[in-house]
mmCIF file of C-alpha atoms and ligand atoms in Angstrom:
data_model
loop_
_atom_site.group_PDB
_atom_site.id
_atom_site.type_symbol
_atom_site.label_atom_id
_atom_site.label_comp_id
_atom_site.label_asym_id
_atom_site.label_seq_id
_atom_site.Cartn_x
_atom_site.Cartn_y
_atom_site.Cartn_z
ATOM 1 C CA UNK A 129 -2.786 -34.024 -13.208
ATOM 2 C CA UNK A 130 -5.806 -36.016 -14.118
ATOM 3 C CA UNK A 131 -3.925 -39.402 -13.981
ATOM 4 C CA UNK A 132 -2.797 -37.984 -10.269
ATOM 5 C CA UNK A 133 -3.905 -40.548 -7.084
ATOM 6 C CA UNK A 134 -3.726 -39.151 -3.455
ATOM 7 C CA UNK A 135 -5.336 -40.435 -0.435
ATOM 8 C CA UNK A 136 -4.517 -41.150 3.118
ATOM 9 C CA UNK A 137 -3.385 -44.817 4.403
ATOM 10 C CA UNK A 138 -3.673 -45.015 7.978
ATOM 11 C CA UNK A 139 -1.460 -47.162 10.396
ATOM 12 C CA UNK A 140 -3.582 -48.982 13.751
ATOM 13 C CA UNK A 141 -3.048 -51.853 15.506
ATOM 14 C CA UNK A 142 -1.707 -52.579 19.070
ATOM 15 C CA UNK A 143 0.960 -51.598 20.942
ATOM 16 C CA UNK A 144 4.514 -52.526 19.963
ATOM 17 C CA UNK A 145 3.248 -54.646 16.616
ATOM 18 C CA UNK A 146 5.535 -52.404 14.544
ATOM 19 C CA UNK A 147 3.488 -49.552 13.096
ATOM 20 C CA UNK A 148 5.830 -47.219 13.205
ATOM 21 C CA UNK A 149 8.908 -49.236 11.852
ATOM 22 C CA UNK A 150 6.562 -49.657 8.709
ATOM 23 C CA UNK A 151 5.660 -46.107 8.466
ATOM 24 C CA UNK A 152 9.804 -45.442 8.387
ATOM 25 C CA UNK A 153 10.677 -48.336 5.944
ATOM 26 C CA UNK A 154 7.974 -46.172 3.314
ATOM 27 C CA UNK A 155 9.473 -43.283 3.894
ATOM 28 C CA UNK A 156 12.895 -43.931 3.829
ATOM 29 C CA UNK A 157 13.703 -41.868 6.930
ATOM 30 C CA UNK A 158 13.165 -42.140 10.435
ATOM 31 C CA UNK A 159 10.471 -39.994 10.833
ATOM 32 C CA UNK A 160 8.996 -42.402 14.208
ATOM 33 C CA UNK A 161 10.824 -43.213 16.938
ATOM 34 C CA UNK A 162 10.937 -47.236 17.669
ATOM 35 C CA UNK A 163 11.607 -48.858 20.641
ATOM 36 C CA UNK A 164 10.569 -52.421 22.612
ATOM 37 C CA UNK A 165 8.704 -50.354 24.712
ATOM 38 C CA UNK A 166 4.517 -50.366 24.514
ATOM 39 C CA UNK A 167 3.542 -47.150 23.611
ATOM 40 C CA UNK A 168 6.501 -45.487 22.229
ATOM 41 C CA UNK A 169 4.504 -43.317 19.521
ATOM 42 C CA UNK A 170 2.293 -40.941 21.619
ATOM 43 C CA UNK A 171 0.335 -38.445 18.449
ATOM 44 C CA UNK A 172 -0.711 -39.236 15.132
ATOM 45 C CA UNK A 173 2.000 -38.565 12.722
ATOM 46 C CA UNK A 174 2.295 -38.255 9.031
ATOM 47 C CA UNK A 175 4.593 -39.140 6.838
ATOM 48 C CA UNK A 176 4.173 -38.208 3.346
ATOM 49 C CA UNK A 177 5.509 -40.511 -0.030
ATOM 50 C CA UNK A 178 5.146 -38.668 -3.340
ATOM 51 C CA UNK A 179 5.753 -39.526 -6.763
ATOM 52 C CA UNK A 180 5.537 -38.000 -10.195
ATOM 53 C CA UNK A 181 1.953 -39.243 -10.098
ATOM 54 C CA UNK A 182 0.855 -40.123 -6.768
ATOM 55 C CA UNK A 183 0.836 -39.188 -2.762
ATOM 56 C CA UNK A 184 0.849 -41.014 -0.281
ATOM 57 C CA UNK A 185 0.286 -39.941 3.029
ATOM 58 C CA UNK A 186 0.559 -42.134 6.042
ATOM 59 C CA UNK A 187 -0.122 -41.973 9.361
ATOM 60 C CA UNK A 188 1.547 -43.601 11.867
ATOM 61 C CA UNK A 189 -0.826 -43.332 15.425
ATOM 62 C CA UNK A 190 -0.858 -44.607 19.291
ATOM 63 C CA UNK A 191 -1.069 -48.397 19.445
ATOM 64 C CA UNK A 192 -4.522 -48.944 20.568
ATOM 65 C CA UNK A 193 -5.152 -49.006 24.638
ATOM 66 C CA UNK A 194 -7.408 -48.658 27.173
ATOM 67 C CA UNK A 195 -6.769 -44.944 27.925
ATOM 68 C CA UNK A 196 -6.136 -45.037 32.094
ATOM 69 C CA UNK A 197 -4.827 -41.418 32.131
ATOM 70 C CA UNK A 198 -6.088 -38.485 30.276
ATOM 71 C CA UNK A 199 -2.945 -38.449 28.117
ATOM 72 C CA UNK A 200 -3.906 -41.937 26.874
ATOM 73 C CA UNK A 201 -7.451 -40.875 25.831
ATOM 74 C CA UNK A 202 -6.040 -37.991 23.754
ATOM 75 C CA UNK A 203 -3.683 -40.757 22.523
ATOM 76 C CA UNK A 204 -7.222 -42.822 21.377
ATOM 77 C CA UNK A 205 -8.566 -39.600 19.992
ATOM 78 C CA UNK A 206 -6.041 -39.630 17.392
ATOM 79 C CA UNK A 207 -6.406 -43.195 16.804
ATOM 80 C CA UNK A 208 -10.132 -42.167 16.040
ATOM 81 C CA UNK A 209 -9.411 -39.617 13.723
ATOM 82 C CA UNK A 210 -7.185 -41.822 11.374
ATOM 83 C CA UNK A 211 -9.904 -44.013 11.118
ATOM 84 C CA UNK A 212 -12.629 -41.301 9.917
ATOM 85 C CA UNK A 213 -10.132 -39.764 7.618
ATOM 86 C CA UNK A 214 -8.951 -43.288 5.777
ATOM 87 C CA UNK A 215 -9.141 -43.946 1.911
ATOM 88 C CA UNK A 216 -7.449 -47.216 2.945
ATOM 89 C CA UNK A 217 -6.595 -48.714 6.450
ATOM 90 C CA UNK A 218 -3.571 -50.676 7.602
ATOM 91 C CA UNK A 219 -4.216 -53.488 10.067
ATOM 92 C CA UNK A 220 -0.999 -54.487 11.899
ATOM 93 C CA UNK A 221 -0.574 -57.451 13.150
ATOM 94 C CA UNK A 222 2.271 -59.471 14.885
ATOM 95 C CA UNK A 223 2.592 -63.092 15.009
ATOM 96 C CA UNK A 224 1.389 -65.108 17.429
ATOM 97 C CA UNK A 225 -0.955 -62.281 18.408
ATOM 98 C CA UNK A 226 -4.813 -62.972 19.067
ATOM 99 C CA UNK A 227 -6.721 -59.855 18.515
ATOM 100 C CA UNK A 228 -7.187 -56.325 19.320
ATOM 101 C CA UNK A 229 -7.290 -55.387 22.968
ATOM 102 C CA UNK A 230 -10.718 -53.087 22.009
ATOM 103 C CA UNK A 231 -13.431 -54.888 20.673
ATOM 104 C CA UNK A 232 -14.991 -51.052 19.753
ATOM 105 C CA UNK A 233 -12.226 -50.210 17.544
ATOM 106 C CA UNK A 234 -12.230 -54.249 16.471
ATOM 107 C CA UNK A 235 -15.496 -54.607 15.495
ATOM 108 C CA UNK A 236 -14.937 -50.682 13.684
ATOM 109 C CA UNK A 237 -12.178 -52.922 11.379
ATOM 110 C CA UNK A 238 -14.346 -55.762 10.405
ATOM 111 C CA UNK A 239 -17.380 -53.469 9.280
ATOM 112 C CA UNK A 240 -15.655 -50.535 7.840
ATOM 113 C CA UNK A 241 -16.311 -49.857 3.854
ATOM 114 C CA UNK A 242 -12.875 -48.762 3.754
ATOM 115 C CA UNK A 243 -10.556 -51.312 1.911
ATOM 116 C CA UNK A 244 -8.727 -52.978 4.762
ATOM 117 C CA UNK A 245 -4.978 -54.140 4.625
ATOM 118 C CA UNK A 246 -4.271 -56.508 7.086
ATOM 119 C CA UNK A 247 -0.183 -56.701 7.429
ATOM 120 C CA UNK A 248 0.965 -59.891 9.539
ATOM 121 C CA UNK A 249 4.142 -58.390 10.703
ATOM 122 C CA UNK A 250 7.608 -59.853 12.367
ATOM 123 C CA UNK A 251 7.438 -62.785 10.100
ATOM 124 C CA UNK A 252 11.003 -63.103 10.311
ATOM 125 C CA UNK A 253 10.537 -64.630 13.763
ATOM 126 C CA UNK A 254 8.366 -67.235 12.622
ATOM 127 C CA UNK A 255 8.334 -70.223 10.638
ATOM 128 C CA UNK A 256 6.158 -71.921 7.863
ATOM 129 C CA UNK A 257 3.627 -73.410 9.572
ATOM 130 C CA UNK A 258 3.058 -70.762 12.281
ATOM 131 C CA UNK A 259 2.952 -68.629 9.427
ATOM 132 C CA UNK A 260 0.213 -70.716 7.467
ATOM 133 C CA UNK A 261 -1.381 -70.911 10.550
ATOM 134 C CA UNK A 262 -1.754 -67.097 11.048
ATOM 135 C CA UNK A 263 -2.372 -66.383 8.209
ATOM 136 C CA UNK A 264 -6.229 -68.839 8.066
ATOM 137 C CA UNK A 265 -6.681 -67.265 11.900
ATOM 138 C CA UNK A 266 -6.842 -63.995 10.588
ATOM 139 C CA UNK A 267 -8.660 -64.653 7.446
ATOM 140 C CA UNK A 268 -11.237 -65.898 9.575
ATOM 141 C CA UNK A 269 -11.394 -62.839 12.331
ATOM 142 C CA UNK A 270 -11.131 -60.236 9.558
ATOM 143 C CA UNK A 271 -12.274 -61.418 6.207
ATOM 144 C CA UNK A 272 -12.856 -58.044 4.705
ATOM 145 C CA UNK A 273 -9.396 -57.570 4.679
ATOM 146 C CA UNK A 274 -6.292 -58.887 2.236
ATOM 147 C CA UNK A 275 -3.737 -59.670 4.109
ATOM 148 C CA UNK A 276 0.165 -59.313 3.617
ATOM 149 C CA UNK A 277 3.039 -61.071 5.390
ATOM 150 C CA UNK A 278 5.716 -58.391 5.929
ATOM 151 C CA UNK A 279 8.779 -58.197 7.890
ATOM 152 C CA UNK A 280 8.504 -54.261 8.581
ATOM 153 C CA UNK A 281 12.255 -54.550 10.148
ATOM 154 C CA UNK A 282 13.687 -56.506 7.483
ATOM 155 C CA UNK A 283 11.855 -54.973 4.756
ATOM 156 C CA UNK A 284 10.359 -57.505 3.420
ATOM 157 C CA UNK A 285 7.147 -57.323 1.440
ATOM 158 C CA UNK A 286 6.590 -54.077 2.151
ATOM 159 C CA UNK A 287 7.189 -52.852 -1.900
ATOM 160 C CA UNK A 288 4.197 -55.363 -2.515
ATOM 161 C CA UNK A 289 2.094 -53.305 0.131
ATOM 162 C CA UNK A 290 2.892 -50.229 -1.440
ATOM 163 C CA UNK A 291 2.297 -51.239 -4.657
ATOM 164 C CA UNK A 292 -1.375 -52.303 -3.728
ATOM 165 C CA UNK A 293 -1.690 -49.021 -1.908
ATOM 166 C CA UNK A 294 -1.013 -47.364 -5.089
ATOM 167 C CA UNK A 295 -3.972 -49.281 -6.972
ATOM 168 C CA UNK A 296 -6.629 -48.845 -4.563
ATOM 169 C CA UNK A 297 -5.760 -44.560 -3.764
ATOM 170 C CA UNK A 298 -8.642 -42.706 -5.461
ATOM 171 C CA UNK A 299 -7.764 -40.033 -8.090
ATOM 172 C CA UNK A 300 -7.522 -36.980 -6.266
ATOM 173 C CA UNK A 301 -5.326 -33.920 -6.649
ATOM 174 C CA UNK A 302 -2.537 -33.888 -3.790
ATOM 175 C CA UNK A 303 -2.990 -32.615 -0.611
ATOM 176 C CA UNK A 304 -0.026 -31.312 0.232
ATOM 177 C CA UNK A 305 3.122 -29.427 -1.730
ATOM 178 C CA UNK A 306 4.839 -32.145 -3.465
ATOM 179 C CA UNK A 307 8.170 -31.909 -1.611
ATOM 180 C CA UNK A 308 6.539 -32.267 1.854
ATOM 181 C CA UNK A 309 7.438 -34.843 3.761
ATOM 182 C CA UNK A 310 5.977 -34.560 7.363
ATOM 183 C CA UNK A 311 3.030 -32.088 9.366
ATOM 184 C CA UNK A 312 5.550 -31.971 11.996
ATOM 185 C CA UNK A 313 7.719 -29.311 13.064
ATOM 186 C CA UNK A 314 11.316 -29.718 13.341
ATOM 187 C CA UNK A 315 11.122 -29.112 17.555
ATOM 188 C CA UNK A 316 8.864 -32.098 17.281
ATOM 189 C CA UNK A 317 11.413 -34.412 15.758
ATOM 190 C CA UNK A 318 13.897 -32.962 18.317
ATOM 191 C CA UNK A 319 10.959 -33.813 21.379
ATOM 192 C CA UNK A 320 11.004 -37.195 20.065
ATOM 193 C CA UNK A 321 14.577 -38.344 19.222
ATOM 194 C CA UNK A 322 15.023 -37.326 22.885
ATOM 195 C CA UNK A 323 12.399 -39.206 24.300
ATOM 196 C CA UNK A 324 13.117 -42.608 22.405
ATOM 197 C CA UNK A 325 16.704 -42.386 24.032
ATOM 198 C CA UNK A 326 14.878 -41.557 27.494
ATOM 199 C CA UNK A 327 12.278 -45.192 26.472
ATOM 200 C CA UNK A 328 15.488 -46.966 25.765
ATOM 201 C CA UNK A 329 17.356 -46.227 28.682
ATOM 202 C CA UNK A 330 15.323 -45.955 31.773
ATOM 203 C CA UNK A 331 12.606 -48.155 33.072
ATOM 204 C CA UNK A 332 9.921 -48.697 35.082
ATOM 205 C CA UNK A 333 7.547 -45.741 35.403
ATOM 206 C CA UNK A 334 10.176 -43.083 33.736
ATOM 207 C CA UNK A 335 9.154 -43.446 30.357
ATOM 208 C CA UNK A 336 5.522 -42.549 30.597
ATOM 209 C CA UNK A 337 6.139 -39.835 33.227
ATOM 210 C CA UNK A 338 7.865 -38.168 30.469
ATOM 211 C CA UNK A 339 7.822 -36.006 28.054
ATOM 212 C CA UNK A 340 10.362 -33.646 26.152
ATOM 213 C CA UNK A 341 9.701 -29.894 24.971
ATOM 214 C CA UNK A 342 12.401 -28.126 23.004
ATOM 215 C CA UNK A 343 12.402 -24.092 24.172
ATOM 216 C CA UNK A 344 14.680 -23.382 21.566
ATOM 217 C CA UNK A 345 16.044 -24.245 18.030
ATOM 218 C CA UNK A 346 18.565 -21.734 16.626
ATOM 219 C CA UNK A 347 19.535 -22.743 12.967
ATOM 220 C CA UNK A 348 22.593 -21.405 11.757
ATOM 221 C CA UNK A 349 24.443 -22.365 8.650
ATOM 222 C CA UNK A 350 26.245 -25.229 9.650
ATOM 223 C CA UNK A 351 24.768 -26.046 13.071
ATOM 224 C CA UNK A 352 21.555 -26.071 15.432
ATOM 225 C CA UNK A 353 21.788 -25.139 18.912
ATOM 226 C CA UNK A 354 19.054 -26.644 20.629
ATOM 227 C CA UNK A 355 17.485 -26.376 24.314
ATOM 228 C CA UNK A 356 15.260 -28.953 25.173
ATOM 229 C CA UNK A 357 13.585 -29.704 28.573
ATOM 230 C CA UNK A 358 12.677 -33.497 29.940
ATOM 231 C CA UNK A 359 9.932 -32.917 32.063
ATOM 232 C CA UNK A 360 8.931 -35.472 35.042
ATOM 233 C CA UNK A 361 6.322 -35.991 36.970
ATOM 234 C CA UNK A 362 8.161 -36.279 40.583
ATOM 235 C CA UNK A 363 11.390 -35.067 42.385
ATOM 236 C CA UNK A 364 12.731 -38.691 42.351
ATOM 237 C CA UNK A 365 11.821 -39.135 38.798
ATOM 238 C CA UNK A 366 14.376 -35.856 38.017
ATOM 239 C CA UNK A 367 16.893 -37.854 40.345
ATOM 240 C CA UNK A 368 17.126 -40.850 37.835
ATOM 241 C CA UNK A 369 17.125 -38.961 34.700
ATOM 242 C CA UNK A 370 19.961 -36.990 35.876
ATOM 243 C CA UNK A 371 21.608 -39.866 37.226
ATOM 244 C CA UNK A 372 24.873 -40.392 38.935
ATOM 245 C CA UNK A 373 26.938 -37.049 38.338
ATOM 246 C CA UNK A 374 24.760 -36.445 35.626
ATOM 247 C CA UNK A 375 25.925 -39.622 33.891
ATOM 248 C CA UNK A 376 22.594 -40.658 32.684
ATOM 249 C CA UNK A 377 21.797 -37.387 31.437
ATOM 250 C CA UNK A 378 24.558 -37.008 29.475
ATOM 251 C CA UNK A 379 24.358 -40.693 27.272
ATOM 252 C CA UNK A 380 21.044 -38.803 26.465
ATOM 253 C CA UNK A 381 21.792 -35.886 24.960
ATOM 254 C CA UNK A 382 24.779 -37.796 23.286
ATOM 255 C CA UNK A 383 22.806 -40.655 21.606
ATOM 256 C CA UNK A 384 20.283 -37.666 21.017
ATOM 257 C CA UNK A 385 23.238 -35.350 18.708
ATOM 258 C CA UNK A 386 23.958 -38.493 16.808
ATOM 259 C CA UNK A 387 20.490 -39.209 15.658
ATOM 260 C CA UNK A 388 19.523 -35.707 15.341
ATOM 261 C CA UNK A 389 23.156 -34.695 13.146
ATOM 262 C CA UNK A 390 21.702 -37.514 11.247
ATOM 263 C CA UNK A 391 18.388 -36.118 10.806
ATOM 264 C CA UNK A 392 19.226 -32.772 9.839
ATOM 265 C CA UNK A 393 22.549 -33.421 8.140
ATOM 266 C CA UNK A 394 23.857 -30.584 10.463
ATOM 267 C CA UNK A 395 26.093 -30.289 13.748
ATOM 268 C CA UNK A 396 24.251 -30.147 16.829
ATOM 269 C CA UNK A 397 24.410 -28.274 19.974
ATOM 270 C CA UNK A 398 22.124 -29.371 22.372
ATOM 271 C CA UNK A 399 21.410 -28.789 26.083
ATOM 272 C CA UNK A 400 19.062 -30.657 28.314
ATOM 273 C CA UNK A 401 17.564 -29.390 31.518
ATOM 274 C CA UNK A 402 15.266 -31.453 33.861
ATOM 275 C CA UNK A 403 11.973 -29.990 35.061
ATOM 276 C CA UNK A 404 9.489 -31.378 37.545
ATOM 277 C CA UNK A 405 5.833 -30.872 36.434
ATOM 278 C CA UNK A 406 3.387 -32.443 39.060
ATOM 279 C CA UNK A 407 1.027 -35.033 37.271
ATOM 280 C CA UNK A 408 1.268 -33.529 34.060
ATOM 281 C CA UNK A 409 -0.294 -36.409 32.413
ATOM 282 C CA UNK A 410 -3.444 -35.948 33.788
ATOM 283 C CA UNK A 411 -3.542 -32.180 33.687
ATOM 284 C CA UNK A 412 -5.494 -30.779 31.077
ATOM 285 C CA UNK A 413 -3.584 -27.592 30.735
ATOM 286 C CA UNK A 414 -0.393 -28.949 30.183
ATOM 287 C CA UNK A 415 -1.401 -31.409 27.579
ATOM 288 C CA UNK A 416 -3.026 -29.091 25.549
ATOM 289 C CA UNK A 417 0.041 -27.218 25.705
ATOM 290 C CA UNK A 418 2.148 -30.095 24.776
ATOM 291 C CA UNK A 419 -0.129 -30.512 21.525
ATOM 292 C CA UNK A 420 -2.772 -33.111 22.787
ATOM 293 C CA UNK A 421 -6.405 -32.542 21.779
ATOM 294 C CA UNK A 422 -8.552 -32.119 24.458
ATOM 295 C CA UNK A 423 -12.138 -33.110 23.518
HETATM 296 N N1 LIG B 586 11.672 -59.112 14.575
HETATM 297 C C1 LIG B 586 11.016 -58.016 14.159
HETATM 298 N N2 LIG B 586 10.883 -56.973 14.984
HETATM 299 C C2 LIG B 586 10.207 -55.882 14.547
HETATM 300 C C3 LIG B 586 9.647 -55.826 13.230
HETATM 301 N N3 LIG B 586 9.037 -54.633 13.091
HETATM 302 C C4 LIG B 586 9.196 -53.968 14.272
HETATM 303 N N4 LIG B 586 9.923 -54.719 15.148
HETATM 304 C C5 LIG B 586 10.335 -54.358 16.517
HETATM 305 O O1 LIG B 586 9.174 -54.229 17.321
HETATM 306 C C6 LIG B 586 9.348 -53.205 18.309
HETATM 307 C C7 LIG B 586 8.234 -52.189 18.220
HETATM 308 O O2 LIG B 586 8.326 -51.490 16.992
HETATM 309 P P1 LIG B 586 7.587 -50.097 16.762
HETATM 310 O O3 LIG B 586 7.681 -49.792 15.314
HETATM 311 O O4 LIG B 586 8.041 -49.081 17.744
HETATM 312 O O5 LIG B 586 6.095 -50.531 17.124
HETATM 313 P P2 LIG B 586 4.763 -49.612 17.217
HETATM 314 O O6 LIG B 586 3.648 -50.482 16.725
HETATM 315 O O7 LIG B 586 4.971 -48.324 16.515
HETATM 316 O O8 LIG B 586 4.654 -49.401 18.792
HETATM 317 P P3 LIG B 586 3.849 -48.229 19.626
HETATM 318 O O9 LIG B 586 4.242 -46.906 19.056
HETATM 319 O O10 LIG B 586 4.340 -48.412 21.029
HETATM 320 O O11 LIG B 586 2.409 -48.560 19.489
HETATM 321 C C8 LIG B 586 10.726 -52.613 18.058
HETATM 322 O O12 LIG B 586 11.645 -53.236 18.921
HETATM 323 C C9 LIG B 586 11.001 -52.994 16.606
HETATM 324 O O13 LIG B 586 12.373 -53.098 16.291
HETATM 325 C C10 LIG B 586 9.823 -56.958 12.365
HETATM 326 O O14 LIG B 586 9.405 -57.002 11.219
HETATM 327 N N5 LIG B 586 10.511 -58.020 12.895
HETATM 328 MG MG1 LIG B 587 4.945 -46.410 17.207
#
């Protein structure tokens, strides 16, 4: 054990850059949902990599806003704590992006003591120069930080990040039982697989007027029966999700039993019921009920 490294490595950068792409390509699972949508990844979520003789756990949080609804500034809140919490930060980055939107959290990067990687991600979509040219830009705006050209998607150059990780994790016992992969619950991965088919598939408002609870998750021996509920924030809202003769609703929970059989290497039952919940975004009951920190 003495030889053992452990330390937290947390994920921030804007919306959409591809945080939590990189999160999944480390952990070899898809622990975060992706989509094209901004603000697909709503909590702070860890994913945990563990070795003989090291642990790594990452977090994967919000891309970094100005909160507009009191769901967003819970959102920021957990952005906060993976900074205060960090034995080494990831910086993503996309190309041909300029800077954070928040100088706060910006000017938090440049100054912090912890080591800083800076990942230029999506370099698949860009060529030499652009990339040369990047690269000096953000040497410039950040130059506390090394950085790393990465294609998260196409995992490329993401060994070489995780190799650095390893040197610069302090010894340190680890923090959780070696075989754990996740602080989530399995309803949450259910909540989420549902809600990145909901992002995919519906636009407009629909995808931040939603969220997903799952009321129940049987486990049997060779399958899961699972209820889950989409809850809306309007009548018309329930009216599109359902769709025409339930249509919509049913590609859903399809797409939803794929990934999840997937997930849990199980058959899956799984129902989906629509429930209006007036403005629960902004209501400060419901969110802390739906597992966002109030301050
Ligand atoms: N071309 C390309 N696309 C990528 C790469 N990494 C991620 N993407 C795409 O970028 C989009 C956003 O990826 P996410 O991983 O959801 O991004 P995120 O930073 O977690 O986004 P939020 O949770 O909304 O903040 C998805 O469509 C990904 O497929 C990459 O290396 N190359
Ligand atoms: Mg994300």
């Amino acid at each position: 054990m003495e030889n053992h490294k452990a330390g937290f490595v947390n994920i921030i950068g804007n919306p959409n850059v591809g945080k939590s792409t990189l999160m999944n390509a480390f952990i070899g699972e898809k622990l975060s949902i992706i989509t094209s949508k901004a603000q697909t990844t709503r909590h702070r979520i860890l994913g945990i990599v563990n070795g003989d003789d090291f642990q790594v756990v990452l977090s994967d949080t919000p891309g970094i806003i100005k909160p507009a609804y009191e769901m967003q500034e819970s959102m920021m809140q957990f952005v906060k704590s993976a900074f205060e919490d960090a034995d080494v930060l990831i910086y993503m980055v996309e190309i041909g992006e300029k800077e954070l939107k928040d100088e706060a959290f910006f000017n938090k990067i440049i100054h912090t003591s912890i080591p800083v990687l800076l990942l230029l991600n999506k370099i698949d979509k860009s060529n030499q120069e652009q990339l040369e040219e990047q690269i000096a830009l953000w040497k410039e705006k950040v130059p506390n930080a090394e950085i790393f050209a990465i294609s998260a998607l196409e995992n490329f150059n993401v060994k070489e990040v995780f190799n650095r990780i390893l040197e610069l994790l302090p010894l340190s016992p680890p923090y959780y039982p070696k075989d754990t992969l996740t602080d989530k619950p399995e309803r949450f991965f259910v909540n989420e697989t549902i809600r990145e088919k909901i992002l995919m598939h519906y636009d407009k408002e629909i995808p931040y007027a939603v969220e997903v609870e799952t009321e129940e998750f049987i486990e049997d021996e060779n399958i899961i029966r699972i209820r889950s509920i989409i809850m809306v924030e309007r009548d018309t809202q329930k009216g599109i999700i359902i769709g025409h003769k339930g249509a919509a609703l049913k590609r859903v929970g399809v797409q939803s039993r794929e990934d999840l059989e997937k997930f849990f290497g199980k058959q899956i039952h799984i129902e989906l019921f629509v429930k209006v919940s007036k403005d629960w975004r902004s209501n400060a009951f419901q969110l802390r009920r739906l597992g966002y920190n109030q301050k």
